[in-house]
Amino acid sequence: YGRANISEKLVFHGTQIHKLQSILQNNFNWRLYGNSKGNIFGKGVSFSPISNYASNYCDKKVPKRCMLAVRVLEGISCVGNKNMTFPPLYCDGLHYDTSQKHDGNVIVKYRDDEFVPEFLIYFSGYSLKNRN
């Protein structure tokens, strides 16, 4: 992180129930970005500060869904894109540590140990756009 001010955020990660055991035992693996849904803002692990946004990545049309509340470290962010495999340099040989959607509703992390699941959340119901 170099000289960056680091903050800790509590964010959400929607996932499928069959992936839950591996996440809880091994933490997230940013190297599996290609096996997951979405990587529009970078090829890492995606999180959102908005639980409803994260719920779009949960199992669809099942009565019991799950997501994780996750502690994430963030220093300096840049706007990500689907081709980003690691954030670019910003100055003096230092890299951004996080990419994000332009409005901050998605943040993407690329390094191990910069995120840790804090809470497991089970919920039921569907958002209006997922009903059909």
Coordinates of C-alpha atoms in Angstrom, one line a residue:
Y1 CA 0.0 0.0 0.0
G2 CA 2.9 2.4 0.3
R3 CA 1.8 5.7 1.6
A4 CA -1.9 5.1 1.1
N5 CA -4.4 5.6 3.9
I6 CA -6.1 2.3 4.5
S7 CA -9.7 1.9 5.6
E8 CA -11.6 -1.2 6.5
K9 CA -15.1 -1.6 5.1
L10 CA -17.9 -4.0 5.8
V11 CA -19.3 -5.1 2.4
F12 CA -21.4 -7.9 1.0
H13 CA -20.6 -10.8 -1.3
G14 CA -23.5 -12.8 -2.8
T15 CA -22.6 -16.4 -3.6
Q16 CA -24.1 -19.8 -4.5
I17 CA -24.7 -22.2 -1.6
H18 CA -22.5 -24.9 -3.1
K19 CA -19.5 -22.4 -3.0
L20 CA -20.0 -21.5 0.6
Q21 CA -18.0 -24.3 2.3
S22 CA -14.9 -23.6 0.3
I23 CA -15.1 -19.8 1.0
L24 CA -15.5 -20.5 4.7
Q25 CA -12.6 -22.9 4.9
N26 CA -10.2 -21.2 2.5
N27 CA -11.4 -17.6 2.2
F28 CA -12.1 -16.2 -1.3
N29 CA -9.8 -17.1 -4.2
W30 CA -9.5 -14.1 -6.5
R31 CA -7.8 -16.5 -9.1
L32 CA -11.2 -18.1 -9.8
Y33 CA -12.7 -14.9 -11.3
G34 CA -13.3 -16.7 -14.6
N35 CA -15.5 -19.4 -12.9
S36 CA -17.8 -16.9 -11.3
K37 CA -20.5 -14.7 -12.5
G38 CA -19.4 -11.2 -13.4
N39 CA -16.1 -9.5 -13.5
I40 CA -17.0 -6.3 -15.3
F41 CA -14.9 -4.2 -13.0
G42 CA -11.8 -6.4 -12.7
K43 CA -10.8 -10.0 -12.5
G44 CA -10.7 -10.4 -8.8
V45 CA -13.2 -10.9 -5.9
S46 CA -16.1 -8.6 -6.1
F47 CA -18.0 -7.1 -3.2
S48 CA -20.7 -4.4 -2.8
P49 CA -21.5 -2.0 0.0
I50 CA -25.2 -2.6 -1.0
S51 CA -26.7 -6.0 0.2
N52 CA -29.4 -5.9 -2.5
Y53 CA -26.8 -5.5 -5.2
A54 CA -24.8 -8.4 -3.9
S55 CA -27.9 -10.6 -3.7
N56 CA -28.0 -10.7 -7.5
Y57 CA -25.0 -13.0 -7.3
C58 CA -26.8 -15.5 -5.1
D59 CA -28.6 -18.7 -6.2
K60 CA -31.7 -17.8 -8.2
K61 CA -35.2 -19.2 -7.5
V62 CA -34.3 -21.1 -4.4
P63 CA -36.1 -20.6 -1.1
K64 CA -32.9 -20.2 1.0
R65 CA -30.2 -17.9 -0.3
C66 CA -26.9 -16.8 1.3
M67 CA -24.4 -14.0 1.3
L68 CA -21.4 -13.0 3.3
A69 CA -20.7 -9.8 5.1
V70 CA -16.9 -9.3 4.6
R71 CA -14.3 -7.0 6.1
V72 CA -12.2 -5.6 3.3
L73 CA -9.1 -3.4 3.4
E74 CA -9.0 -0.6 0.8
G75 CA -6.3 1.9 0.2
I76 CA -6.4 3.6 -3.2
S77 CA -9.0 2.7 -5.8
C78 CA -9.4 3.2 -9.5
V79 CA -12.3 2.5 -11.9
G80 CA -12.1 -1.1 -13.1
N81 CA -12.9 -2.8 -16.4
K82 CA -13.4 -6.3 -17.6
N83 CA -9.9 -6.7 -18.8
M84 CA -8.2 -5.6 -15.6
T85 CA -6.2 -8.5 -14.1
F86 CA -4.4 -6.2 -11.6
P87 CA -4.8 -2.5 -10.9
P88 CA -2.4 -0.2 -12.6
L89 CA 0.4 2.0 -11.2
Y90 CA -0.7 5.4 -9.8
C91 CA 2.7 6.9 -8.8
D92 CA 6.2 6.1 -7.6
G93 CA 5.9 2.5 -8.6
L94 CA 2.9 1.9 -6.4
H95 CA -0.3 0.1 -7.6
Y96 CA -3.9 0.9 -6.8
D97 CA -5.0 -1.9 -4.5
T98 CA -8.7 -1.9 -5.5
S99 CA -10.7 -1.4 -8.6
Q100 CA -14.4 -0.4 -8.5
K101 CA -17.4 0.6 -10.4
H102 CA -17.6 4.3 -11.1
D103 CA -20.3 4.9 -8.4
G104 CA -18.5 2.7 -5.8
N105 CA -21.3 0.1 -5.8
V106 CA -18.8 -2.7 -6.7
I107 CA -15.3 -3.0 -5.3
V108 CA -12.8 -5.6 -6.6
K109 CA -9.9 -7.0 -4.6
Y110 CA -6.8 -8.8 -6.1
R111 CA -4.6 -9.9 -3.3
D112 CA -5.0 -12.6 -0.6
D113 CA -5.6 -11.6 3.0
E114 CA -7.2 -8.2 2.1
F115 CA -10.6 -9.6 2.9
V116 CA -12.1 -11.9 5.5
P117 CA -15.7 -13.2 5.8
E118 CA -17.2 -11.8 9.0
F119 CA -20.8 -12.9 9.0
L120 CA -22.8 -15.5 7.1
I121 CA -26.3 -14.3 6.1
Y122 CA -29.1 -16.6 5.1
F123 CA -32.3 -15.1 3.7
S124 CA -35.4 -15.9 1.8
G125 CA -37.4 -14.1 -0.8
Y126 CA -36.7 -12.6 -4.2
S127 CA -36.0 -9.2 -5.5
L128 CA -38.7 -7.9 -7.8
K129 CA -36.5 -8.4 -10.9
N130 CA -35.7 -12.0 -9.9
R131 CA -39.3 -13.2 -9.5
N132 CA -39.8 -14.6 -13.0

